[in-house]
């Protein structure tokens, strides 16, 4: 069973590990800013970083849940690809907050499009499972090909 | 293997998706309030909403972990049912915070009863697995029937 | 399939349940402090507890993700052992925040060593899977033995 399971999830595990590394990077940045400006503790830079970090952390469980559901329900390659794109968007968001420029979006939901794509993958996977159960034929192969093609559309700006 | 796994988790995936939709709804409400009262940024309405959102987000990983453990260890139908009840309670909690009325509870732990029920399901599932391992017979069928009946008790106010 | 899956995850479920119990304990402590000092709401004790709780909650999804990935990719016994050590460290961190003493660390990342160990387990598991796929022999038995031995090194202060 072991090899069978691993075959279906190892890309998801890799993306999860990458996101953990990114979380640690964010936390270290906040910590460095916190100890650096110890004299005037509530400096704006620290507050901005801390806010960006909290926004990222707030959506992190949601991201993980959708990523894994999509990967297990349909297929792991497009899900992992979308996950990596999400991490890139998150990095941009955090760096935008760090710099003095105004490129940071105020919203709590960056990467809405990617989360929507992953949710759609879950729903398609469940519908396919139900159709398979109630007697019709299995369209999984076709759906997986379409999903792989569709995931490249996420690269559009 | 695919159909076998999907059979055991598709209700859990559905509940997870519903909770993600609810999270997005909460975040949009907070964002709307945040940009709406831009002139006096720290308005009480925004602070209340933001606080309610943070409380919900703090317990979200706990909820997801317990939901999936209960669903995998014992059976998915009662777990998904309890999960939906939890989402309803959370919605009530958030709406209570939004309104000016005093129906919002101050605690961090709404839906304690539901989380307790899900934890109990995990423990029963593990005990059943250990009993099965050490030679006695399998009571899983009975336990699942009892759990399904017990989950309706959660509907009591 | 059921018994097979349970055999590989029941320790992880137990650790997850323990961490949920700890989360509830933290939340109850914060709630008690919050209602106790209702007259001067922003007391320092409440702020300190609330901050400790938020730090713990911020890293909680990361911890859960790494714990489960490590447990599924390689083997559950060392992962669960490291998870329990992490819970002990978290308890110490929170209690240190509660007391007036200075034993609390200001960082966001307590238990870095344990999270690093769990991440390493994931990576080793994935490399082993890829090696197994591309034709070489299976070193999983050896790796599991080494991991079990290495996990005891985490006990060193």
Short mmCIF file of C-alpha atoms in Angstrom, two decimals:
data_model
loop_
_atom_site.label_atom_id
_atom_site.label_comp_id
_atom_site.label_asym_id
_atom_site.label_seq_id
_atom_site.Cartn_x
_atom_site.Cartn_y
_atom_site.Cartn_z
CA UNK A 1 0.00 0.00 0.00
CA UNK A 2 2.85 2.32 0.91
CA UNK A 3 4.25 2.86 -2.62
CA UNK A 4 0.74 3.30 -3.97
CA UNK A 5 -0.10 6.07 -1.53
CA UNK A 6 3.24 7.81 -1.91
CA UNK A 7 2.85 7.81 -5.69
CA UNK A 8 -0.30 9.91 -5.30
CA UNK A 9 0.89 12.41 -2.73
CA UNK A 10 4.63 13.04 -2.95
CA UNK A 11 4.24 16.24 -4.97
CA UNK A 12 1.73 17.54 -2.43
CA UNK A 13 4.16 16.77 0.39
CA UNK A 14 6.87 18.70 -1.47
CA UNK A 15 4.64 21.76 -1.87
CA UNK A 16 3.65 21.53 1.80
CA UNK A 17 7.32 21.46 2.79
CA UNK A 18 8.02 24.49 0.60
CA UNK A 19 5.17 26.38 2.24
CA UNK A 20 6.55 25.48 5.67
CA UNK A 21 9.96 26.85 4.66
CA UNK A 22 8.22 30.04 3.53
CA UNK A 23 6.33 30.29 6.84
CA UNK A 24 9.62 30.01 8.72
CA UNK A 25 11.13 32.69 6.46
CA UNK A 26 8.20 35.03 7.23
CA UNK A 27 8.44 34.36 10.97
CA UNK A 28 12.20 35.01 10.97
CA UNK A 29 11.67 38.33 9.15
CA UNK A 30 9.09 39.41 11.73
CA UNK A 31 11.29 38.30 14.61
CA UNK A 32 14.31 40.16 13.21
CA UNK A 33 12.25 43.35 12.81
CA UNK A 34 10.86 42.89 16.32
CA UNK A 35 14.22 42.61 18.03
CA UNK A 36 15.88 45.16 15.78
CA UNK A 37 13.55 48.01 16.74
CA UNK A 38 13.47 47.14 20.40
CA UNK A 39 13.80 50.75 21.55
CA UNK A 40 10.59 51.95 19.90
CA UNK A 41 8.73 48.70 19.93
CA UNK A 42 5.64 49.58 17.95
CA UNK A 43 7.43 50.90 14.90
CA UNK A 44 5.46 51.05 11.68
CA UNK A 45 7.78 48.63 9.89
CA UNK A 46 7.24 46.00 12.55
CA UNK A 47 3.49 46.57 12.56
CA UNK A 48 3.29 46.25 8.80
CA UNK A 49 5.36 43.05 8.73
CA UNK A 50 3.42 41.56 11.61
CA UNK A 51 0.14 42.38 9.86
CA UNK A 52 1.32 40.82 6.59
CA UNK A 53 2.45 37.72 8.46
CA UNK A 54 -0.88 37.42 10.25
CA UNK A 55 -2.82 37.76 6.99
CA UNK A 56 -0.68 35.01 5.46
CA UNK A 57 -1.13 32.75 8.48
CA UNK A 58 -4.89 33.32 8.53
CA UNK A 59 -5.33 31.88 5.06
CA UNK A 60 -2.72 29.16 5.48
CA UNK A 61 -5.01 26.40 6.85
CA UNK A 62 -7.55 27.17 4.12
CA UNK A 63 -4.85 26.87 1.48
CA UNK A 64 -3.54 23.58 2.86
CA UNK A 65 -7.02 22.07 3.11
CA UNK A 66 -7.96 23.00 -0.47
CA UNK A 67 -4.58 21.90 -1.84
CA UNK A 68 -4.77 18.43 -0.32
CA UNK A 69 -8.44 17.91 -1.15
CA UNK A 70 -7.84 18.87 -4.77
CA UNK A 71 -4.75 16.68 -4.98
CA UNK A 72 -6.47 13.63 -3.55
CA UNK A 73 -9.83 14.06 -5.29
CA UNK A 74 -8.56 14.66 -8.79
CA UNK A 75 -4.85 14.53 -9.53
CA UNK A 76 -1.77 15.81 -7.78
CA UNK A 77 0.27 17.41 -10.58
CA UNK A 78 -2.06 20.37 -11.37
CA UNK A 79 -2.80 20.83 -7.67
CA UNK A 80 0.90 20.99 -6.81
CA UNK A 81 1.50 23.38 -9.70
CA UNK A 82 -1.27 25.70 -8.46
CA UNK A 83 0.14 25.40 -4.95
CA UNK A 84 3.56 26.58 -6.09
CA UNK A 85 1.96 29.52 -7.92
CA UNK A 86 0.14 30.39 -4.69
CA UNK A 87 3.43 30.39 -2.80
CA UNK A 88 4.93 32.75 -5.40
CA UNK A 89 1.95 35.11 -5.08
CA UNK A 90 2.24 35.01 -1.29
CA UNK A 91 5.94 35.83 -1.46
CA UNK A 92 5.18 38.83 -3.70
CA UNK A 93 2.47 39.96 -1.26
CA UNK A 94 4.80 39.76 1.73
CA UNK A 95 7.71 41.48 -0.03
CA UNK A 96 5.31 44.20 -1.19
CA UNK A 97 4.37 44.77 2.43
CA UNK A 98 8.02 44.90 3.48
CA UNK A 99 9.05 47.55 0.95
CA UNK A 100 7.94 51.15 1.32
CA UNK A 101 6.21 51.01 -2.04
CA UNK A 102 2.48 50.76 -2.45
CA UNK A 103 2.40 47.50 -4.36
CA UNK A 104 0.87 45.66 -1.42
CA UNK A 105 -2.80 44.90 -1.71
CA UNK A 106 -4.84 45.59 1.42
CA UNK A 107 -7.10 42.57 0.99
CA UNK A 108 -7.02 39.45 3.05
CA UNK A 109 -7.43 37.25 0.00
CA UNK A 110 -4.54 37.28 -2.40
CA UNK A 111 -4.45 34.39 -4.79
CA UNK A 112 -8.24 34.18 -4.93
CA UNK A 113 -8.04 32.80 -8.45
CA UNK A 114 -5.76 29.94 -7.38
CA UNK A 115 -7.92 28.98 -4.41
CA UNK A 116 -10.96 29.08 -6.68
CA UNK A 117 -9.22 26.80 -9.19
CA UNK A 118 -8.31 24.30 -6.45
CA UNK A 119 -11.88 24.33 -5.09
CA UNK A 120 -13.18 23.70 -8.59
CA UNK A 121 -10.86 20.70 -8.86
CA UNK A 122 -12.33 19.28 -5.64
CA UNK A 123 -15.90 19.72 -6.89
CA UNK A 124 -15.12 18.15 -10.27
CA UNK A 125 -13.44 15.24 -8.50
CA UNK A 126 -16.46 14.65 -6.25
CA UNK A 127 -18.93 14.90 -9.15
CA UNK A 128 -16.83 12.41 -11.11
CA UNK A 129 -16.84 10.04 -8.14
CA UNK A 130 -20.61 10.26 -7.78
CA UNK A 131 -21.15 9.71 -11.51
CA UNK A 132 -18.86 6.69 -11.33
CA UNK A 133 -20.89 5.37 -8.41
CA UNK A 134 -24.27 5.74 -10.03
CA UNK A 135 -23.49 3.69 -13.07
CA UNK A 136 -22.13 5.88 -15.79
CA UNK A 137 -18.64 5.52 -17.21
CA UNK A 138 -15.43 7.01 -15.83
CA UNK A 139 -14.34 10.33 -17.30
CA UNK A 140 -11.39 10.68 -14.95
CA UNK A 141 -8.75 10.40 -17.69
CA UNK A 142 -10.32 13.17 -19.76
CA UNK A 143 -10.88 15.39 -16.75
CA UNK A 144 -7.28 15.02 -15.63
CA UNK A 145 -6.00 16.01 -19.07
CA UNK A 146 -8.32 19.02 -19.16
CA UNK A 147 -7.25 20.03 -15.64
CA UNK A 148 -3.59 19.83 -16.54
CA UNK A 149 -4.19 22.06 -19.55
CA UNK A 150 -6.34 24.46 -17.52
CA UNK A 151 -3.74 24.82 -14.78
CA UNK A 152 -1.39 26.56 -17.19
CA UNK A 153 -4.02 29.28 -17.61
CA UNK A 154 -3.22 30.31 -14.02
CA UNK A 155 0.08 31.68 -15.33
CA UNK A 156 -1.80 34.49 -17.09
CA UNK A 157 -1.41 37.73 -15.16
CA UNK B 1 -7.45 2.32 -4.86
CA UNK B 2 -8.82 5.66 -5.99
CA UNK B 3 -12.55 4.81 -5.81
CA UNK B 4 -12.03 3.11 -2.48
CA UNK B 5 -10.43 6.17 -0.92
CA UNK B 6 -12.93 8.61 -2.43
CA UNK B 7 -15.81 6.51 -1.10
CA UNK B 8 -14.56 7.13 2.44
CA UNK B 9 -13.79 10.82 2.26
CA UNK B 10 -16.00 12.63 -0.25
CA UNK B 11 -18.41 13.92 2.40
CA UNK B 12 -15.48 15.25 4.41
CA UNK B 13 -14.16 17.02 1.31
CA UNK B 14 -17.58 18.60 0.79
CA UNK B 15 -17.70 19.90 4.36
CA UNK B 16 -14.15 21.22 4.02
CA UNK B 17 -15.13 23.08 0.84
CA UNK B 18 -18.17 24.55 2.60
CA UNK B 19 -15.96 25.76 5.45
CA UNK B 20 -13.58 27.35 2.94
CA UNK B 21 -16.51 29.19 1.32
CA UNK B 22 -17.52 30.40 4.79
CA UNK B 23 -13.95 31.57 5.51
CA UNK B 24 -13.97 33.56 2.27
CA UNK B 25 -17.35 35.05 3.24
CA UNK B 26 -15.95 36.12 6.63
CA UNK B 27 -12.83 37.63 5.04
CA UNK B 28 -14.90 39.56 2.50
CA UNK B 29 -17.10 40.96 5.28
CA UNK B 30 -14.03 42.13 7.20
CA UNK B 31 -12.45 43.60 4.06
CA UNK B 32 -15.66 45.46 3.17
CA UNK B 33 -15.89 46.92 6.66
CA UNK B 34 -12.19 47.83 6.54
CA UNK B 35 -12.40 49.80 3.29
CA UNK B 36 -15.84 51.21 4.10
CA UNK B 37 -14.76 53.03 7.23
CA UNK B 38 -11.48 54.24 5.84
CA UNK B 39 -11.83 57.71 7.32
CA UNK B 40 -11.90 56.55 10.94
CA UNK B 41 -9.96 53.38 10.52
CA UNK B 42 -10.28 51.89 13.98
CA UNK B 43 -14.04 52.01 14.13
CA UNK B 44 -15.70 49.73 16.62
CA UNK B 45 -17.60 47.81 13.93
CA UNK B 46 -14.38 46.92 12.15
CA UNK B 47 -12.67 45.94 15.38
CA UNK B 48 -15.55 43.72 16.37
CA UNK B 49 -15.67 41.99 12.98
CA UNK B 50 -11.92 41.58 12.86
CA UNK B 51 -11.95 40.07 16.35
CA UNK B 52 -14.74 37.64 15.44
CA UNK B 53 -12.86 36.64 12.30
CA UNK B 54 -9.66 36.04 14.24
CA UNK B 55 -11.46 33.92 16.81
CA UNK B 56 -12.96 31.82 14.02
CA UNK B 57 -9.61 31.45 12.27
CA UNK B 58 -7.85 30.48 15.51
CA UNK B 59 -10.04 27.44 15.98
CA UNK B 60 -10.22 26.54 12.29
CA UNK B 61 -7.14 24.23 12.15
CA UNK B 62 -8.33 22.48 15.30
CA UNK B 63 -11.74 21.92 13.74
CA UNK B 64 -10.29 20.59 10.47
CA UNK B 65 -7.91 18.22 12.27
CA UNK B 66 -10.62 16.76 14.49
CA UNK B 67 -13.12 16.50 11.62
CA UNK B 68 -10.76 14.53 9.38
CA UNK B 69 -9.45 12.31 12.17
CA UNK B 70 -12.99 11.43 13.24
CA UNK B 71 -14.05 10.81 9.66
CA UNK B 72 -11.12 8.54 8.88
CA UNK B 73 -11.01 6.70 12.20
CA UNK B 74 -14.67 5.86 12.51
CA UNK B 75 -17.08 6.80 9.74
CA UNK B 76 -17.56 9.84 7.62
CA UNK B 77 -21.32 10.42 7.69
CA UNK B 78 -21.70 11.42 11.37
CA UNK B 79 -18.44 13.38 11.22
CA UNK B 80 -19.61 15.36 8.19
CA UNK B 81 -22.97 15.96 9.88
CA UNK B 82 -21.28 17.30 12.99
CA UNK B 83 -19.03 19.42 10.77
CA UNK B 84 -22.01 21.05 9.08
CA UNK B 85 -23.59 21.75 12.49
CA UNK B 86 -20.30 23.39 13.53
CA UNK B 87 -20.39 25.62 10.45
CA UNK B 88 -23.94 26.69 11.33
CA UNK B 89 -22.89 27.52 14.89
CA UNK B 90 -19.91 29.50 13.57
CA UNK B 91 -22.15 31.45 11.21
CA UNK B 92 -24.47 32.31 14.10
CA UNK B 93 -21.47 33.41 16.20
CA UNK B 94 -20.12 35.67 13.45
CA UNK B 95 -23.51 37.20 12.64
CA UNK B 96 -24.09 37.79 16.36
CA UNK B 97 -20.82 39.74 16.45
CA UNK B 98 -21.84 41.77 13.39
CA UNK B 99 -25.18 42.90 14.75
CA UNK B 100 -25.41 45.43 17.52
CA UNK B 101 -27.27 42.95 19.68
CA UNK B 102 -25.72 41.15 22.58
CA UNK B 103 -26.22 37.62 21.31
CA UNK B 104 -22.53 37.14 20.66
CA UNK B 105 -20.73 35.00 23.18
CA UNK B 106 -17.37 36.31 24.35
CA UNK B 107 -15.70 32.91 24.52
CA UNK B 108 -13.10 31.60 22.15
CA UNK B 109 -14.69 28.21 22.00
CA UNK B 110 -18.09 28.08 20.42
CA UNK B 111 -19.25 24.68 19.36
CA UNK B 112 -17.42 22.99 22.24
CA UNK B 113 -19.98 20.20 22.27
CA UNK B 114 -19.42 19.41 18.59
CA UNK B 115 -15.63 19.37 18.91
CA UNK B 116 -16.00 17.12 21.94
CA UNK B 117 -18.24 14.75 20.00
CA UNK B 118 -15.72 14.57 17.13
CA UNK B 119 -12.84 13.92 19.56
CA UNK B 120 -14.87 11.17 21.17
CA UNK B 121 -15.36 9.60 17.74
CA UNK B 122 -11.57 9.57 17.20
CA UNK B 123 -10.95 7.92 20.57
CA UNK B 124 -13.63 5.27 20.00
CA UNK B 125 -12.15 4.57 16.56
CA UNK B 126 -8.65 4.10 17.96
CA UNK B 127 -9.87 1.88 20.81
CA UNK B 128 -11.78 -0.22 18.30
CA UNK B 129 -8.66 -0.54 16.14
CA UNK B 130 -6.55 -1.64 19.11
CA UNK B 131 -9.16 -4.16 20.22
CA UNK B 132 -9.27 -5.52 16.68
CA UNK B 133 -5.47 -5.84 16.72
CA UNK B 134 -5.26 -7.69 20.00
CA UNK B 135 -7.54 -10.49 19.04
CA UNK B 136 -11.07 -9.65 19.96
CA UNK B 137 -13.86 -9.34 17.45
CA UNK B 138 -14.77 -6.27 15.41
CA UNK B 139 -17.46 -4.06 16.86
CA UNK B 140 -17.13 -1.44 14.12
CA UNK B 141 -20.59 -2.04 12.66
CA UNK B 142 -22.29 -1.59 16.02
CA UNK B 143 -20.22 1.46 16.89
CA UNK B 144 -21.01 3.14 13.59
CA UNK B 145 -24.73 2.61 14.08
CA UNK B 146 -24.55 4.00 17.61
CA UNK B 147 -22.50 6.99 16.41
CA UNK B 148 -25.01 7.79 13.69
CA UNK B 149 -27.82 7.73 16.22
CA UNK B 150 -25.80 9.79 18.70
CA UNK B 151 -24.95 12.47 16.15
CA UNK B 152 -28.62 13.47 15.96
CA UNK B 153 -28.43 14.36 19.66
CA UNK B 154 -26.21 17.28 18.62
CA UNK B 155 -29.32 18.93 17.18
CA UNK B 156 -30.66 19.48 20.72
CA UNK B 157 -30.21 23.12 21.71
CA UNK C 1 -8.40 -1.22 3.58
CA UNK C 2 -9.62 0.24 6.86
CA UNK C 3 -7.37 -1.74 9.21
CA UNK C 4 -4.39 -1.14 6.94
CA UNK C 5 -4.82 2.64 7.01
CA UNK C 6 -5.52 2.77 10.74
CA UNK C 7 -2.38 0.73 11.43
CA UNK C 8 -0.30 3.50 9.85
CA UNK C 9 -1.93 6.55 11.39
CA UNK C 10 -3.40 5.80 14.81
CA UNK C 11 -0.41 7.23 16.69
CA UNK C 12 -0.64 10.41 14.62
CA UNK C 13 -4.34 10.70 15.45
CA UNK C 14 -3.52 10.32 19.14
CA UNK C 15 -0.91 13.11 19.00
CA UNK C 16 -3.36 15.32 17.08
CA UNK C 17 -6.00 14.75 19.76
CA UNK C 18 -3.48 15.62 22.47
CA UNK C 19 -2.60 18.84 20.67
CA UNK C 20 -6.32 19.70 20.41
CA UNK C 21 -6.72 19.17 24.15
CA UNK C 22 -3.75 21.49 24.68
CA UNK C 23 -5.28 24.12 22.38
CA UNK C 24 -8.49 24.01 24.40
CA UNK C 25 -6.46 24.35 27.61
CA UNK C 26 -4.71 27.45 26.20
CA UNK C 27 -7.99 28.98 25.04
CA UNK C 28 -9.61 28.38 28.43
CA UNK C 29 -6.65 30.04 30.18
CA UNK C 30 -6.96 33.09 27.92
CA UNK C 31 -10.74 33.21 28.38
CA UNK C 32 -10.42 32.98 32.16
CA UNK C 33 -7.87 35.81 32.22
CA UNK C 34 -10.10 37.86 29.91
CA UNK C 35 -13.22 37.63 32.06
CA UNK C 36 -11.28 37.82 35.34
CA UNK C 37 -9.79 41.25 34.63
CA UNK C 38 -12.91 42.70 33.11
CA UNK C 39 -12.55 46.02 34.91
CA UNK C 40 -9.21 46.95 33.36
CA UNK C 41 -9.56 45.02 30.15
CA UNK C 42 -6.14 45.49 28.63
CA UNK C 43 -4.19 44.24 31.61
CA UNK C 44 -0.66 43.10 30.97
CA UNK C 45 -1.34 39.54 32.11
CA UNK C 46 -4.15 39.18 29.58
CA UNK C 47 -2.07 40.72 26.81
CA UNK C 48 0.83 38.41 27.52
CA UNK C 49 -1.38 35.30 27.58
CA UNK C 50 -3.22 36.35 24.45
CA UNK C 51 0.10 36.95 22.67
CA UNK C 52 1.44 33.54 23.73
CA UNK C 53 -1.76 31.90 22.56
CA UNK C 54 -1.60 33.65 19.18
CA UNK C 55 2.03 32.63 18.68
CA UNK C 56 1.11 29.03 19.44
CA UNK C 57 -1.89 29.14 17.09
CA UNK C 58 0.18 30.70 14.28
CA UNK C 59 2.55 27.75 14.15
CA UNK C 60 -0.13 25.13 14.78
CA UNK C 61 -1.10 24.45 11.13
CA UNK C 62 2.58 24.25 10.19
CA UNK C 63 3.17 21.72 12.95
CA UNK C 64 0.18 19.59 11.96
CA UNK C 65 1.16 19.59 8.29
CA UNK C 66 4.75 18.56 8.97
CA UNK C 67 3.72 15.95 11.53
CA UNK C 68 1.30 14.19 9.19
CA UNK C 69 3.59 14.39 6.16
CA UNK C 70 6.48 12.91 8.13
CA UNK C 71 4.26 10.20 9.59
CA UNK C 72 2.82 9.17 6.23
CA UNK C 73 6.02 9.49 4.19
CA UNK C 74 8.34 7.61 6.48
CA UNK C 75 7.00 6.00 9.63
CA UNK C 76 4.62 7.08 12.31
CA UNK C 77 6.37 6.12 15.54
CA UNK C 78 9.27 8.63 15.40
CA UNK C 79 6.94 11.31 14.02
CA UNK C 80 4.50 10.84 16.88
CA UNK C 81 7.36 10.86 19.37
CA UNK C 82 8.67 14.15 17.96
CA UNK C 83 5.10 15.50 18.02
CA UNK C 84 4.74 14.75 21.72
CA UNK C 85 8.10 16.43 22.41
CA UNK C 86 6.83 19.48 20.50
CA UNK C 87 3.70 19.59 22.67
CA UNK C 88 5.88 19.50 25.80
CA UNK C 89 8.01 22.37 24.48
CA UNK C 90 4.87 24.36 23.64
CA UNK C 91 3.49 23.79 27.13
CA UNK C 92 6.75 25.05 28.64
CA UNK C 93 6.65 28.10 26.36
CA UNK C 94 3.08 28.95 27.33
CA UNK C 95 3.64 28.42 31.06
CA UNK C 96 6.78 30.57 30.83
CA UNK C 97 4.66 33.35 29.36
CA UNK C 98 2.09 32.94 32.12
CA UNK C 99 4.52 33.23 35.00
CA UNK C 100 6.19 36.51 35.87
CA UNK C 101 9.59 34.95 35.32
CA UNK C 102 11.71 35.64 32.29
CA UNK C 103 11.98 32.09 31.04
CA UNK C 104 9.74 32.82 28.07
CA UNK C 105 11.53 33.19 24.76
CA UNK C 106 10.36 36.08 22.59
CA UNK C 107 10.68 34.17 19.32
CA UNK C 108 7.85 32.93 17.20
CA UNK C 109 9.57 29.65 16.56
CA UNK C 110 10.00 27.46 19.57
CA UNK C 111 10.72 23.85 18.84
CA UNK C 112 12.64 24.71 15.67
CA UNK C 113 14.74 21.59 16.08
CA UNK C 114 11.69 19.33 16.20
CA UNK C 115 10.07 20.90 13.14
CA UNK C 116 13.40 20.59 11.33
CA UNK C 117 13.61 16.91 12.25
CA UNK C 118 10.09 16.26 10.97
CA UNK C 119 10.82 18.10 7.70
CA UNK C 120 13.96 16.02 7.27
CA UNK C 121 11.85 12.87 7.71
CA UNK C 122 9.54 14.05 4.90
CA UNK C 123 12.46 14.71 2.57
CA UNK C 124 14.10 11.36 3.30
CA UNK C 125 10.77 9.64 2.70
CA UNK C 126 10.32 11.33 -0.67
CA UNK C 127 13.90 10.60 -1.77
CA UNK C 128 13.41 6.97 -0.79
CA UNK C 129 10.19 6.83 -2.81
CA UNK C 130 11.88 8.31 -5.89
CA UNK C 131 14.83 5.92 -5.57
CA UNK C 132 12.40 3.02 -5.29
CA UNK C 133 10.63 4.24 -8.42
CA UNK C 134 13.74 4.57 -10.53
CA UNK C 135 14.90 1.05 -10.11
CA UNK C 136 17.19 0.79 -7.15
CA UNK C 137 16.40 -1.30 -4.10
CA UNK C 138 14.30 -0.30 -1.11
CA UNK C 139 16.16 1.12 1.87
CA UNK C 140 13.02 1.87 3.82
CA UNK C 141 13.71 -0.68 6.56
CA UNK C 142 17.17 0.74 7.26
CA UNK C 143 15.95 4.33 7.14
CA UNK C 144 13.13 3.61 9.59
CA UNK C 145 15.54 2.04 12.04
CA UNK C 146 17.93 4.99 11.74
CA UNK C 147 15.05 7.45 12.17
CA UNK C 148 13.84 5.72 15.30
CA UNK C 149 17.33 5.91 16.76
CA UNK C 150 17.76 9.53 15.69
CA UNK C 151 14.47 10.61 17.24
CA UNK C 152 15.85 9.88 20.71
CA UNK C 153 18.52 12.53 20.05
CA UNK C 154 15.72 15.12 20.27
CA UNK C 155 15.62 14.46 24.01
CA UNK C 156 18.99 16.17 24.40
CA UNK C 157 18.54 19.65 25.84
#
